[in-house]
Every structure is written in C-alpha cells, then in structure tokens.
Amino acid sequence: MRTDVFAKRHIGITDDDLEHMLETIGTESLDQLIYETLPEGIRLKENLGLEAPMSEHKFLAHMQELSEKNQLFRSYIGLGYHESLTPSVIKRNILENPGWYTAYTPYQAEIAQGRLEALLNFQTVVSDLTGMELANASLLDESTAAAEAMTMLFDVRSREQKKNKVLKFFVSDEILPQTLSLLKTRSAPLGIELVVGKHGDFEFGSDFFGALLQYPGKHGQIHDYGDFVAKAKENDIKTAVAADILSLVLLTPPGEWGVDVVVGTTQRFGIPLGYGGPHAAFFATREAYKRNIPGRIIGVTKDVDGKPAMRMALQTREQHIKRDKATSNICTAQVLLAVMAGMYAVFHGPEGLKYIAKKVHSTAVTLTDALEKLGLYQVNTSYFDTITVKIDSNALRPIAEKHEVNFLYVDEDTASIAVNEATSVKDLNQIVSVFSEALGKDSAHIDALLQDTAIMESIRRESDFLQNKVFNAYHSETELMRYIKKLERRDLSLNHSMIALGSCTMKLNAASEMFALSMARWGNIHPFVPVEQAKGYQIVLKELAKDLTTITGFAATSLQPNSGAQGEYAGLMVIRAYHESRGEAHRNICIIPASAHGTNPASAVMAGMKVVVTKTDEKGNIDVADLEDKVAKHSENLAALMVTYPSTHGVFESSIMHITQLIHDHGGQVYMDGANMNAQVGLTHPGKIGADVCHLNLHKTFAIPHGGGGPGVGPICVAEQLVPFLPGNPIIETGGEKGIGAISAAPWGSSLVCLISYGYIKMLGGSGLRRSTEIAILNANYIKNRLSGKFDVLYTGERGRAAHEMIIDCRPFKKQGIEVSDIAKRLMDYGFHAPTVSFPVAGTIMIEPTESESLAELDRFCEAMLSIREEIDRASSDDTDNVLKNAPHTLEMLTSDTWDFPYSRQKAAFPLPYLSENKFWPAVRRVDDAYGDRNLMCTCDPIEAYAEAE
Ligand SMILES: *Cc1c(COP(=O)(O)O)cnc(C)c1O
C-alpha cells in the first residue's frame, strides 16, 4: 500500500474506520450514502478531469522550482506597498505556527483571549499613530478601507438629512490609483458622485458630503492638510485621510487636525509583500462614529467574577445581525496579519519604530542629495520615504531592469522612488549608479546616511505614542517569544481539537501547503512589478483559476476578492454590469432566502440592489410557492437570486434545478453562495445546478487557514455571459474587457495565500478532492447517527441524510433552563470549540466535522455532546447553579480554596477520562457582553494605569 499519498494525510479516517462508520450509519457503501444524499439529477456523471495527485515531497520541490521563475528585483515602486522586514521571532512563532494560524474568529471569547489581546494591541497601534479615538481590528486592504470611509461618511450624512441627499465626494488626485479605481466601482451603485482634483483648488461647496486625501501623496509629496480639514468642517464636509502608517511616526497624525476617518495598510509593519497580499488594513475614527464603523472591533469587558476580559464589541452593527442594514458586509477580515503587525510594534516599541522611520527618511534624503549631485531635479518639497525625479524614464527603465531594480515610472519624464526599511547603503549606491548610467555621468560613492530632514516643520510629530506597558516590555527575543506563547496558550485552535463550525469548514491546513509562504521568492514580490518578473506566480494563479473554473463548471474565475463577502459583492456587480450591457439597468431586485448568511443581503445593498426576502418551508427548503410569487411579482426588475447550496440548513434541495430555471425564465441571474462547496467538489457543481456565478471561500473549502478571522480569498467563478465583466486593476492588466473596475487593491488579491489552495488541489488531485467531499458527508452523517435520539437534527434531505453539516435543535432544553450558549460554553470544559451557534436558526448549533478529523476525534466530540446531554437532563430551570450555567470553569476556580458549587471539581473540569491527559483551560469565566458594549474600551491601558494597579 502506498503511504506517500497526500489524501491519506488530509483525510482523517482509515479504510477500516470506513466500514465501521457505514455500519453505524446503516448503509452498505460510500457510493450508496452519496446516492442517498445527493439528488439524482444534479450528480456529475464523470470525473472533473483534474490532474493526478502530487506527493507532498514532490509538491515542495515543485514550489521551489516555480519560485525560481519569480525574479527577485529590488522594488522601489511604492504606491502603498513596501518591502519590510518580518522579525524572525514573529515569523516563526506566529506566521508559521498553527496555534495562531488555525484559530477561528473569536466568537467564543473565553477561549480566544490570546488573539483578542493581540488585536487590542493592533487597535492601540492604529489609534495612537493616527491620533484617533477608535480603530477596528482590520479591514481587507487600504483601498477597500478608503471605500468604507466614503460609504460610512455617506451613510452618516444621509441619516442626518433624510431629504436632499448630498451626493458629491471629493478625492484628491494624489490618491493611490488602485484606490481611485475601487472608489469608482463602489460609488456608482450608491449614486455617489466622485470629484477628483487638487486639494488646493477645492471649492468647499454644500453639495459635498466628504473628502478623501492621501498622506503622503501617491508620489511622496507631503501636504499640511490642517487648513483643508478646518475649512471642510466649517462647510459640514467630513474628511478622511489615507495615511502611511510608518510615516505617522514622524508626521503630525491626521487625528490632530480633527479628521473624521483615517485609513491605510499595516503591510510595512513586518508583513511580506506577497505579490499583493494578504495584509491588514486599518480604519480609525472618532468615538462619535462607534455605531457606524465597519468591521470588527475588540473591546474590554469583564467576566462573571469581575476579572478583565476581551471580546468582539458592538456586534449589533454587523451583517450577521443587521443584514441589509449593516454598516458593511465585512465578515472575514485580516486577523492573522493584524496580529503580526501589532506584534511588530510590540517587538520594536516606540523607540524602535522611531529608529526605523528615521532611517527610512534619512535614506530618502541621502538619495535625493546624491541624485541632485548628478544634476537631477527632485520634485517633492517635503517627503517621508518617496521622492520624485525628472528624468527620461524610457532611458532609465531598461538600465534599471538590467540591474534588477524597479522604480515607478510616472510618465515619460518622471520616475518615483520609494525606499523602505530594507533599503541599505549598498542599495542606495546601486540606485544612484543606475541613474548615473542612464545619464552617462559618474557618481560619487555614498558611505553613510545624511541626518537632515525633508519634512516641513509644521507637520513634524510632537505627540507621544505607544506608551503602554505592552509596547515597552518585550524587546528581547526571549521575552517576545514567551509573550507570544502566553497568548497562544489562551486560544483553542485546530492544533488542540476539532472545531466543528458549520458553514465555516475548519479543515486541515497542511504544513506542505503552507511552506511556500515563508520563501522570499514568493513573499517579497511587489504587486505592481511587470508580470514577466512574476512568472512563477502567473503560472500558479492561472492554474488555480483554471482548476476552480473546472471544479465549479463555469467559464472563468477572478481571484481578486479578498473574502467571501467581497466575492459576493463582486459577483453581484458583475451581474449588474451584465444587465446594464443589455439595456436592462432597471433590474435591481435581488431575492434572498430568509436563511441566508448575513453577508448576502449586506452585499446586495452595496451593489445597489433591493433585497426581497423569500421564505423557507418547515423542511428548511426554499418555499417554492413563495419564491414563484415573488419572482412573478418582480419579473420586470428581477436582477438575481442569491442561493446557498447545499442550503444553509445543510440540505441538498431537490428543487434546485427548478428554482434556477425559474429565475432564468424571468430574466434574472442566479448567484450561488459557494461557502458550502465542501459538499459539492467532484460530485456536483454550480454550473450543473444552473447557477451563473458563485464565490468560493478558499479559506474554507480550499484549505487556507482561518487565521483567527482572516486572511481569506473569495474568488468568483462565472458562466460564459459574465466573463467580460470580471474585475480589473488600473495598473496591471487583468479581468474582462468590459470589467467592473477594481474590487481589491491588488490585481490578484491575496496572491500569497493562493499558493495554499493551489497546493491543496495539486496534492489531492481529482480523486482526492472527490474523496474529501464524500468523507465530509460521511463524517457528518456519522455524527448525526451517533447523536440521534439525544439531539434532534432539524433538517435532512429526502432520504433522511444530512449533507456535510447538520443543525441540532437545542430549543427543547429551554424547559430545563438551558440555552444554546450554555452548551457552547460547556463544550469548552470538554476541550472543544462550540459549533456555529444560532445560525441560520436561533437556538440551534450547526456541526460540520469536515473530512480531516479522525474517527477517534469524531467519537470524542460525540461523547462530549452525549455527556452534556445527560447534564442537561439533570438541570432544572428552578436552580441555575449547575455545571452548564457556570461553564466554562477556569483553573483559578478549580484550585481556589473555596468551592461552593453543588457538583465536584472533577465533574466541573474533568467530566470525561480523555481530559486528564489533554486539558484545555479557558482563560476567563463567562464574559459579560452587555457591560462591554455599554463601556466601550478599545485600546490597551496606558502605562500609568498599570503603575496605579501595581
Ligand atoms: C463564510 C460565509 C460567507 C462569508 O465569507 P467571508 O469570507 O467571511 O466574508 C458567506 N456565506 C456563507 C454561507 C458563509 O458561510
């Protein structure tokens, strides 16, 4: 028997287990189970025709070989992306550590205190450096963050003045080109009118609701925007600034001018360029907008003992609660990268950041001096790290490329050079010699950096930042390593136990899939290098897009969206463009089932569509009669149906082909939410069921780790008629010929993590992918059978089977006073992360085991659930002092000198034997959400507060 087959490592059960499990389920073969699960009409008759699997060893060599096709030039292109130095201690202990990268979004705060603290650090860094009161725990990239600023300010204004909407938004012409493209895409469906110009010429009219400035400008010029912001305020125009985070160490923070929003990226805080991403963007604003801020914010609260604890704050703003009225469609963000960027600031501290920023600035000043000595004219009168030089760029470029150097060629006689943390004196000499060669002159050798400044006096930073203890305590590697480990131990991740999150597909993120992320030839490539320098990437991205197109049964794929929700938005925008191209721009109704994920309605609104909700019947299927009514009623204006398949209820609806036909008959397009693709790959596909577009969550089905809440990749795959509208990029050519403009800042979104999904597909091959789907379905049905009689499964298919996940009804336990959240918290005592709670049905949990779990782990989980069921039976609504209501139990409780609970310590913390050898301790007792929302605190305490406490 071959053992070098990756599928054997990815899939958790053995062939012997399979027999036993089929017996438990009561079916004779896997084929029979799949036959009973998938409706006949939608089964693929043939294999997808993907390649045979590659062994892990072969794949590692393959990635090494492909990486050598990426040319590692020195890139000084800038435009929001700069080479940066990832501290090795962070790279090894976070980026390469499954304890961090396999964590889920911190919904279960008691077992997520580590990453919550790391994110609080991130928010503090952003608040301090921007001079703002409040920051979120990351957005997808700088350009989408700028678009979020625009829409937030628009919404705030529209709410203030219901009538006479003010529609104009001013954008400085010094904004990054990718941001401008994205703003165009995002403003059009909302009716916002962009006016692009020079901020100095702007006439502050009452028809403007907001303005966006870039600080420093795209080619490096710094302006003092103080007067602009003050004048805007007088005219009731809100201001947003897109700022470079490192420059803010030396520059007046925009918060001190009184701006309303500051956005940007933290990429240069130790995050690899990765040919475009993933990187964590930030969004900082004033306290007054705390209910309007997009994305997740981490806040401080207390647990039931009054001990400080952290959790995600103000979730009532978010799409999973507010749906079409949410502040944004952000779900997955960039948590892992935010953790790394925050840790970069912890590692360097305020003094280290000042050293880095000053060194970068001195490098730019020294370069200017040397180029001026060559007789060149440097344009920027005040700058941080980017200078702009007048030179024949057509003459310069070939010489630069010969020396493996990239500059930004602004126009025929202008080039711009952005230096960074990694730029050495040797690099400076190379840059100067490229210029002198272009000019045919000799240049003097640079020996050391000049210490002059080119930052005008009025905007030099005076204020302190990062005075908190955490940024002043962990500057040695030993200390930082232990701090990272301390936080890691507070978090339950996949390296401890299974995380059976329905709809989120927490499967194995194999080490072999991850290795390439650590390699410089994948990590250190700027997104705007000429494509011929990134041949390795181009091969991987094309091949991945091709395979995803095959897997979905469509015609083409765009990898650009950085999350599932962003994919939804992109897909709907493509549908919108398609209708427009046919003279049917009036089609704006998007029908969405009541059970849909909250991102669906939130994305539809962003695409300028009106949401019409259709019912689900008592079996959890789309109520076809209701849908027929709604389709008939809106036939004229029907744009799309958004449908999740198998449904969010975990069922393969057999009416799906009738439904897609119905939508087409009425001129609509079918959008399939592909989050549940783990139940389809190799067995059926969206093309087969008649959909026109779907997004995939590569961070679910295709093995990109969840990262504690990001990164994500949400590619869209589309049918033939939608291909011309796929999203583009203003700098690097990509997308359809009538493309909808940019959806993300980078041409291929988060290219670096696409390598993971590429590895997943290549190492499993067609046969392994299909097998994975079958085993995912088997595992779900195995759990269903083991729990049957004790927990009711809410919905099943026609033959009584679950798909790859199932919903378990916990509402009957209310009789004993037990809520679904009590079960979720009690699972922590058993060493498990709760499944999805109360989605899509309140009072239920949704379990999705995936194919990667072993039979032993599935059994452990079932035993925990069955044991909890016995505890529920013993609970009573008259007495809430029970093991469920008091869960989770901490080590502090257990080792306390007093124990006043009516059950034993063993019952509390070691209810089953397996726990004695593998116990996970929740860091805090149950957290108080309401208290935290009432007393919003989103940064770490300053050092004085620690001093007082001590
Ligand atoms: C996860 C999920 C989404 C959103 O994906 P993000 O990457 O978090 O934006 C959308 N729909 C469903 C059904 C999902 O499970």
Short mmCIF file of N, CA and C in Angstrom, two decimals, residues 794-917:
data_model
loop_
_atom_site.label_atom_id
_atom_site.label_comp_id
_atom_site.label_asym_id
_atom_site.label_seq_id
_atom_site.Cartn_x
_atom_site.Cartn_y
_atom_site.Cartn_z
N LEU A 794 -32.48 19.11 12.82
CA LEU A 794 -33.63 19.90 12.40
C LEU A 794 -34.07 19.58 10.97
N TYR A 795 -33.12 19.47 10.07
CA TYR A 795 -33.48 19.27 8.67
C TYR A 795 -32.63 18.16 8.06
N THR A 796 -33.25 17.38 7.19
CA THR A 796 -32.48 16.40 6.43
C THR A 796 -33.01 16.38 5.01
N GLY A 797 -32.28 15.69 4.13
CA GLY A 797 -32.72 15.55 2.74
C GLY A 797 -33.89 14.57 2.65
N GLU A 798 -34.30 14.32 1.42
CA GLU A 798 -35.49 13.48 1.22
C GLU A 798 -35.34 12.07 1.77
N ARG A 799 -34.10 11.57 1.75
CA ARG A 799 -33.89 10.22 2.27
C ARG A 799 -33.31 10.22 3.67
N GLY A 800 -33.50 11.33 4.38
CA GLY A 800 -33.11 11.36 5.79
C GLY A 800 -31.63 11.60 6.04
N ARG A 801 -30.89 11.97 5.00
CA ARG A 801 -29.45 12.19 5.18
C ARG A 801 -29.12 13.68 5.33
N ALA A 802 -28.08 13.96 6.10
CA ALA A 802 -27.52 15.31 6.15
C ALA A 802 -26.56 15.47 4.98
N ALA A 803 -26.20 16.69 4.66
CA ALA A 803 -25.13 16.89 3.68
C ALA A 803 -23.81 16.83 4.45
N HIS A 804 -23.00 17.88 4.38
CA HIS A 804 -21.70 17.88 5.07
C HIS A 804 -21.79 18.51 6.45
N GLU A 805 -22.97 18.97 6.82
CA GLU A 805 -23.17 19.62 8.12
C GLU A 805 -24.61 19.43 8.54
N MET A 806 -24.89 19.66 9.82
CA MET A 806 -26.28 19.49 10.26
C MET A 806 -26.59 20.46 11.39
N ILE A 807 -27.87 20.79 11.49
CA ILE A 807 -28.32 21.70 12.54
C ILE A 807 -28.96 20.88 13.65
N ILE A 808 -28.53 21.12 14.88
CA ILE A 808 -29.07 20.40 16.02
C ILE A 808 -29.91 21.34 16.86
N ASP A 809 -31.11 20.89 17.13
CA ASP A 809 -32.08 21.75 17.80
C ASP A 809 -31.85 21.74 19.31
N CYS A 810 -31.56 22.89 19.88
CA CYS A 810 -31.35 22.96 21.33
C CYS A 810 -32.50 23.69 22.04
N ARG A 811 -33.50 24.04 21.29
CA ARG A 811 -34.60 24.80 21.89
C ARG A 811 -35.39 24.01 22.91
N PRO A 812 -35.55 22.67 22.72
CA PRO A 812 -36.30 21.90 23.73
C PRO A 812 -35.69 21.97 25.13
N PHE A 813 -34.39 22.27 25.21
CA PHE A 813 -33.73 22.26 26.53
C PHE A 813 -34.05 23.50 27.35
N LYS A 814 -34.72 24.45 26.73
CA LYS A 814 -35.13 25.64 27.48
C LYS A 814 -36.00 25.25 28.68
N LYS A 815 -36.70 24.12 28.53
CA LYS A 815 -37.53 23.62 29.63
C LYS A 815 -36.70 23.43 30.90
N GLN A 816 -35.46 22.98 30.70
CA GLN A 816 -34.57 22.79 31.86
C GLN A 816 -33.76 24.05 32.15
N GLY A 817 -34.13 25.12 31.48
CA GLY A 817 -33.42 26.39 31.69
C GLY A 817 -32.09 26.49 30.96
N ILE A 818 -31.88 25.59 30.01
CA ILE A 818 -30.59 25.58 29.31
C ILE A 818 -30.72 26.22 27.93
N GLU A 819 -29.84 27.21 27.70
CA GLU A 819 -29.81 27.89 26.41
C GLU A 819 -28.69 27.29 25.56
N VAL A 820 -28.77 27.56 24.28
CA VAL A 820 -27.74 27.04 23.38
C VAL A 820 -26.35 27.57 23.77
N SER A 821 -26.30 28.79 24.29
CA SER A 821 -24.99 29.34 24.68
C SER A 821 -24.40 28.56 25.86
N ASP A 822 -25.24 28.01 26.72
CA ASP A 822 -24.72 27.21 27.83
C ASP A 822 -24.01 25.97 27.30
N ILE A 823 -24.58 25.38 26.26
CA ILE A 823 -23.94 24.20 25.66
C ILE A 823 -22.60 24.60 25.03
N ALA A 824 -22.62 25.75 24.35
CA ALA A 824 -21.38 26.23 23.72
C ALA A 824 -20.28 26.44 24.77
N LYS A 825 -20.65 27.04 25.89
CA LYS A 825 -19.64 27.31 26.93
C LYS A 825 -19.21 26.03 27.63
N ARG A 826 -20.15 25.10 27.81
CA ARG A 826 -19.80 23.85 28.47
C ARG A 826 -18.86 23.01 27.61
N LEU A 827 -18.99 23.10 26.30
CA LEU A 827 -18.08 22.36 25.42
C LEU A 827 -16.62 22.75 25.68
N MET A 828 -16.40 23.98 26.11
CA MET A 828 -15.02 24.42 26.42
C MET A 828 -14.42 23.56 27.54
N ASP A 829 -15.25 23.23 28.54
CA ASP A 829 -14.75 22.38 29.64
C ASP A 829 -14.35 21.00 29.12
N TYR A 830 -14.96 20.60 28.02
CA TYR A 830 -14.63 19.31 27.39
C TYR A 830 -13.51 19.45 26.35
N GLY A 831 -12.96 20.65 26.25
CA GLY A 831 -11.84 20.85 25.34
C GLY A 831 -12.24 21.07 23.89
N PHE A 832 -13.50 21.46 23.66
CA PHE A 832 -13.93 21.71 22.29
C PHE A 832 -14.40 23.14 22.09
N HIS A 833 -14.17 23.62 20.89
CA HIS A 833 -14.77 24.88 20.46
C HIS A 833 -16.21 24.57 20.04
N ALA A 834 -17.12 25.43 20.39
CA ALA A 834 -18.52 25.20 20.02
C ALA A 834 -18.67 25.20 18.50
N PRO A 835 -19.60 24.41 18.00
CA PRO A 835 -20.00 24.57 16.59
C PRO A 835 -20.66 25.94 16.40
N THR A 836 -21.12 26.23 15.20
CA THR A 836 -21.78 27.50 14.92
C THR A 836 -23.06 27.62 15.76
N VAL A 837 -23.19 28.74 16.46
CA VAL A 837 -24.31 28.93 17.37
C VAL A 837 -25.36 29.85 16.73
N SER A 838 -26.60 29.38 16.74
CA SER A 838 -27.75 30.21 16.32
C SER A 838 -27.68 30.75 14.89
N PHE A 839 -26.98 30.07 14.02
CA PHE A 839 -27.06 30.37 12.59
C PHE A 839 -27.26 29.06 11.85
N PRO A 840 -28.18 28.98 10.93
CA PRO A 840 -29.12 30.03 10.50
C PRO A 840 -30.41 30.05 11.31
N VAL A 841 -30.52 29.19 12.31
CA VAL A 841 -31.75 29.17 13.12
C VAL A 841 -31.38 29.47 14.57
N ALA A 842 -32.06 30.42 15.19
CA ALA A 842 -31.78 30.76 16.59
C ALA A 842 -32.03 29.54 17.47
N GLY A 843 -31.22 29.38 18.50
CA GLY A 843 -31.41 28.29 19.45
C GLY A 843 -30.90 26.94 18.97
N THR A 844 -30.08 26.95 17.94
CA THR A 844 -29.54 25.69 17.41
C THR A 844 -28.02 25.77 17.32
N ILE A 845 -27.40 24.62 17.13
CA ILE A 845 -25.99 24.64 16.74
C ILE A 845 -25.82 23.88 15.43
N MET A 846 -24.86 24.32 14.65
CA MET A 846 -24.63 23.68 13.35
C MET A 846 -23.24 23.05 13.34
N ILE A 847 -23.23 21.74 13.15
CA ILE A 847 -21.99 20.97 13.26
C ILE A 847 -21.49 20.58 11.88
N GLU A 848 -20.22 20.88 11.62
CA GLU A 848 -19.60 20.46 10.37
C GLU A 848 -18.23 19.87 10.70
N PRO A 849 -18.09 18.57 10.63
CA PRO A 849 -16.83 17.96 11.07
C PRO A 849 -15.69 18.07 10.05
N THR A 850 -15.99 18.17 8.79
CA THR A 850 -15.03 18.09 7.66
C THR A 850 -14.42 16.71 7.54
N GLU A 851 -13.69 16.52 6.44
CA GLU A 851 -13.07 15.23 6.14
C GLU A 851 -11.77 14.99 6.90
N SER A 852 -11.24 16.05 7.54
CA SER A 852 -9.89 15.91 8.10
C SER A 852 -9.85 15.27 9.49
N GLU A 853 -10.99 15.13 10.15
CA GLU A 853 -10.97 14.61 11.51
C GLU A 853 -10.91 13.08 11.52
N SER A 854 -10.24 12.55 12.53
CA SER A 854 -10.13 11.09 12.67
C SER A 854 -11.40 10.56 13.34
N LEU A 855 -11.57 9.25 13.24
CA LEU A 855 -12.72 8.64 13.91
C LEU A 855 -12.62 8.85 15.42
N ALA A 856 -11.43 8.76 15.97
CA ALA A 856 -11.25 8.95 17.42
C ALA A 856 -11.72 10.33 17.84
N GLU A 857 -11.39 11.34 17.04
CA GLU A 857 -11.79 12.71 17.39
C GLU A 857 -13.30 12.89 17.24
N LEU A 858 -13.86 12.32 16.18
CA LEU A 858 -15.32 12.41 16.00
C LEU A 858 -16.01 11.77 17.19
N ASP A 859 -15.48 10.63 17.63
CA ASP A 859 -16.08 9.94 18.78
C ASP A 859 -15.95 10.76 20.06
N ARG A 860 -14.77 11.35 20.26
CA ARG A 860 -14.58 12.19 21.45
C ARG A 860 -15.62 13.31 21.47
N PHE A 861 -15.79 13.94 20.31
CA PHE A 861 -16.76 15.04 20.23
C PHE A 861 -18.17 14.54 20.55
N CYS A 862 -18.53 13.38 19.98
CA CYS A 862 -19.87 12.84 20.22
C CYS A 862 -20.04 12.49 21.70
N GLU A 863 -18.99 11.91 22.31
CA GLU A 863 -19.08 11.58 23.74
C GLU A 863 -19.26 12.83 24.58
N ALA A 864 -18.56 13.89 24.21
CA ALA A 864 -18.74 15.15 24.94
C ALA A 864 -20.18 15.63 24.82
N MET A 865 -20.72 15.58 23.61
CA MET A 865 -22.10 16.03 23.39
C MET A 865 -23.09 15.17 24.17
N LEU A 866 -22.86 13.86 24.18
CA LEU A 866 -23.79 12.96 24.87
C LEU A 866 -23.70 13.16 26.39
N SER A 867 -22.49 13.41 26.87
CA SER A 867 -22.31 13.66 28.29
C SER A 867 -23.01 14.97 28.68
N ILE A 868 -22.89 15.96 27.81
CA ILE A 868 -23.58 17.24 28.07
C ILE A 868 -25.09 17.02 28.08
N ARG A 869 -25.52 16.13 27.19
CA ARG A 869 -26.97 15.85 27.16
C ARG A 869 -27.45 15.29 28.51
N GLU A 870 -26.64 14.42 29.11
CA GLU A 870 -27.01 13.90 30.43
C GLU A 870 -27.04 15.02 31.47
N GLU A 871 -26.09 15.92 31.36
CA GLU A 871 -26.07 17.07 32.29
C GLU A 871 -27.32 17.93 32.12
N ILE A 872 -27.75 18.06 30.86
CA ILE A 872 -28.97 18.84 30.61
C ILE A 872 -30.15 18.18 31.29
N ASP A 873 -30.21 16.85 31.19
CA ASP A 873 -31.32 16.13 31.81
C ASP A 873 -31.39 16.37 33.32
N ARG A 874 -30.21 16.57 33.91
CA ARG A 874 -30.18 16.77 35.36
C ARG A 874 -30.42 18.23 35.75
N ALA A 875 -30.36 19.13 34.78
CA ALA A 875 -30.54 20.55 35.09
C ALA A 875 -32.02 20.88 35.27
N SER A 876 -32.26 21.97 35.96
CA SER A 876 -33.65 22.38 36.15
C SER A 876 -33.73 23.89 36.08
N SER A 877 -34.82 24.39 35.56
CA SER A 877 -34.93 25.84 35.39
C SER A 877 -35.11 26.55 36.73
N ASP A 878 -35.41 25.79 37.79
CA ASP A 878 -35.59 26.43 39.10
C ASP A 878 -34.26 26.75 39.78
N ASP A 879 -33.23 25.99 39.39
CA ASP A 879 -31.94 26.18 40.05
C ASP A 879 -30.86 26.32 38.99
N THR A 880 -30.34 27.53 38.86
CA THR A 880 -29.38 27.77 37.78
C THR A 880 -27.94 27.54 38.22
N ASP A 881 -27.75 27.10 39.44
CA ASP A 881 -26.39 26.83 39.91
C ASP A 881 -25.98 25.43 39.45
N ASN A 882 -25.77 25.28 38.15
CA ASN A 882 -25.39 23.96 37.64
C ASN A 882 -24.17 24.05 36.73
N VAL A 883 -23.69 22.89 36.35
CA VAL A 883 -22.43 22.79 35.64
C VAL A 883 -22.48 23.44 34.25
N LEU A 884 -23.68 23.56 33.69
CA LEU A 884 -23.82 24.20 32.38
C LEU A 884 -23.85 25.72 32.49
N LYS A 885 -24.65 26.19 33.43
CA LYS A 885 -24.78 27.65 33.58
C LYS A 885 -23.48 28.28 34.07
N ASN A 886 -22.69 27.53 34.83
CA ASN A 886 -21.44 28.07 35.36
C ASN A 886 -20.26 27.89 34.40
N ALA A 887 -20.49 27.20 33.32
CA ALA A 887 -19.40 26.95 32.37
C ALA A 887 -19.03 28.24 31.65
N PRO A 888 -17.75 28.36 31.22
CA PRO A 888 -16.68 27.40 31.43
C PRO A 888 -16.03 27.55 32.80
N HIS A 889 -15.36 26.50 33.25
CA HIS A 889 -14.67 26.52 34.54
C HIS A 889 -13.18 26.75 34.33
N THR A 890 -12.65 27.71 35.07
CA THR A 890 -11.23 28.04 34.88
C THR A 890 -10.36 27.31 35.91
N LEU A 891 -9.08 27.31 35.63
CA LEU A 891 -8.11 26.70 36.56
C LEU A 891 -8.14 27.43 37.91
N GLU A 892 -8.33 28.73 37.84
CA GLU A 892 -8.39 29.55 39.05
C GLU A 892 -9.55 29.10 39.95
N MET A 893 -10.70 28.84 39.35
CA MET A 893 -11.85 28.36 40.13
C MET A 893 -11.52 27.02 40.77
N LEU A 894 -10.94 26.16 39.95
CA LEU A 894 -10.76 24.78 40.39
C LEU A 894 -9.75 24.67 41.52
N THR A 895 -8.77 25.56 41.51
CA THR A 895 -7.72 25.47 42.52
C THR A 895 -7.95 26.45 43.67
N SER A 896 -9.09 27.08 43.65
CA SER A 896 -9.40 28.02 44.72
C SER A 896 -9.61 27.27 46.05
N ASP A 897 -9.34 27.95 47.17
CA ASP A 897 -9.52 27.29 48.47
C ASP A 897 -10.99 27.04 48.79
N THR A 898 -11.84 27.81 48.16
CA THR A 898 -13.27 27.56 48.40
C THR A 898 -13.91 26.99 47.14
N TRP A 899 -14.84 26.11 47.34
CA TRP A 899 -15.57 25.50 46.23
C TRP A 899 -17.02 25.35 46.69
N ASP A 900 -17.86 26.26 46.25
CA ASP A 900 -19.23 26.29 46.76
C ASP A 900 -20.26 25.74 45.79
N PHE A 901 -19.78 25.09 44.74
CA PHE A 901 -20.74 24.64 43.74
C PHE A 901 -21.31 23.27 44.12
N PRO A 902 -22.55 22.98 43.68
CA PRO A 902 -23.20 21.73 44.10
C PRO A 902 -22.73 20.51 43.32
N TYR A 903 -21.60 20.58 42.68
CA TYR A 903 -21.03 19.44 41.95
C TYR A 903 -19.53 19.45 42.22
N SER A 904 -18.89 18.35 41.89
CA SER A 904 -17.48 18.24 42.27
C SER A 904 -16.57 18.99 41.30
N ARG A 905 -15.36 19.19 41.75
CA ARG A 905 -14.37 19.83 40.88
C ARG A 905 -14.09 18.94 39.67
N GLN A 906 -14.07 17.65 39.92
CA GLN A 906 -13.81 16.74 38.79
C GLN A 906 -14.92 16.86 37.75
N LYS A 907 -16.15 16.87 38.22
CA LYS A 907 -17.30 17.00 37.31
C LYS A 907 -17.18 18.30 36.52
N ALA A 908 -16.70 19.35 37.18
CA ALA A 908 -16.61 20.65 36.52
C ALA A 908 -15.58 20.64 35.39
N ALA A 909 -14.39 20.12 35.69
CA ALA A 909 -13.30 20.33 34.73
C ALA A 909 -12.80 19.05 34.05
N PHE A 910 -13.11 17.91 34.62
CA PHE A 910 -12.65 16.65 34.01
C PHE A 910 -13.80 15.66 33.88
N PRO A 911 -14.88 16.05 33.20
CA PRO A 911 -16.07 15.20 33.18
C PRO A 911 -15.88 13.90 32.40
N LEU A 912 -14.89 13.82 31.51
CA LEU A 912 -14.65 12.56 30.79
C LEU A 912 -13.17 12.19 30.91
N PRO A 913 -12.86 10.88 30.86
CA PRO A 913 -11.49 10.44 31.11
C PRO A 913 -10.44 11.06 30.18
N TYR A 914 -10.77 11.26 28.88
CA TYR A 914 -9.74 11.74 27.95
C TYR A 914 -9.16 13.09 28.38
N LEU A 915 -9.92 13.84 29.20
CA LEU A 915 -9.48 15.18 29.59
C LEU A 915 -8.26 15.16 30.52
N SER A 916 -8.10 14.05 31.23
CA SER A 916 -6.99 14.03 32.19
C SER A 916 -5.64 14.06 31.47
N GLU A 917 -5.61 13.67 30.23
CA GLU A 917 -4.32 13.74 29.55
C GLU A 917 -4.23 14.86 28.51
#
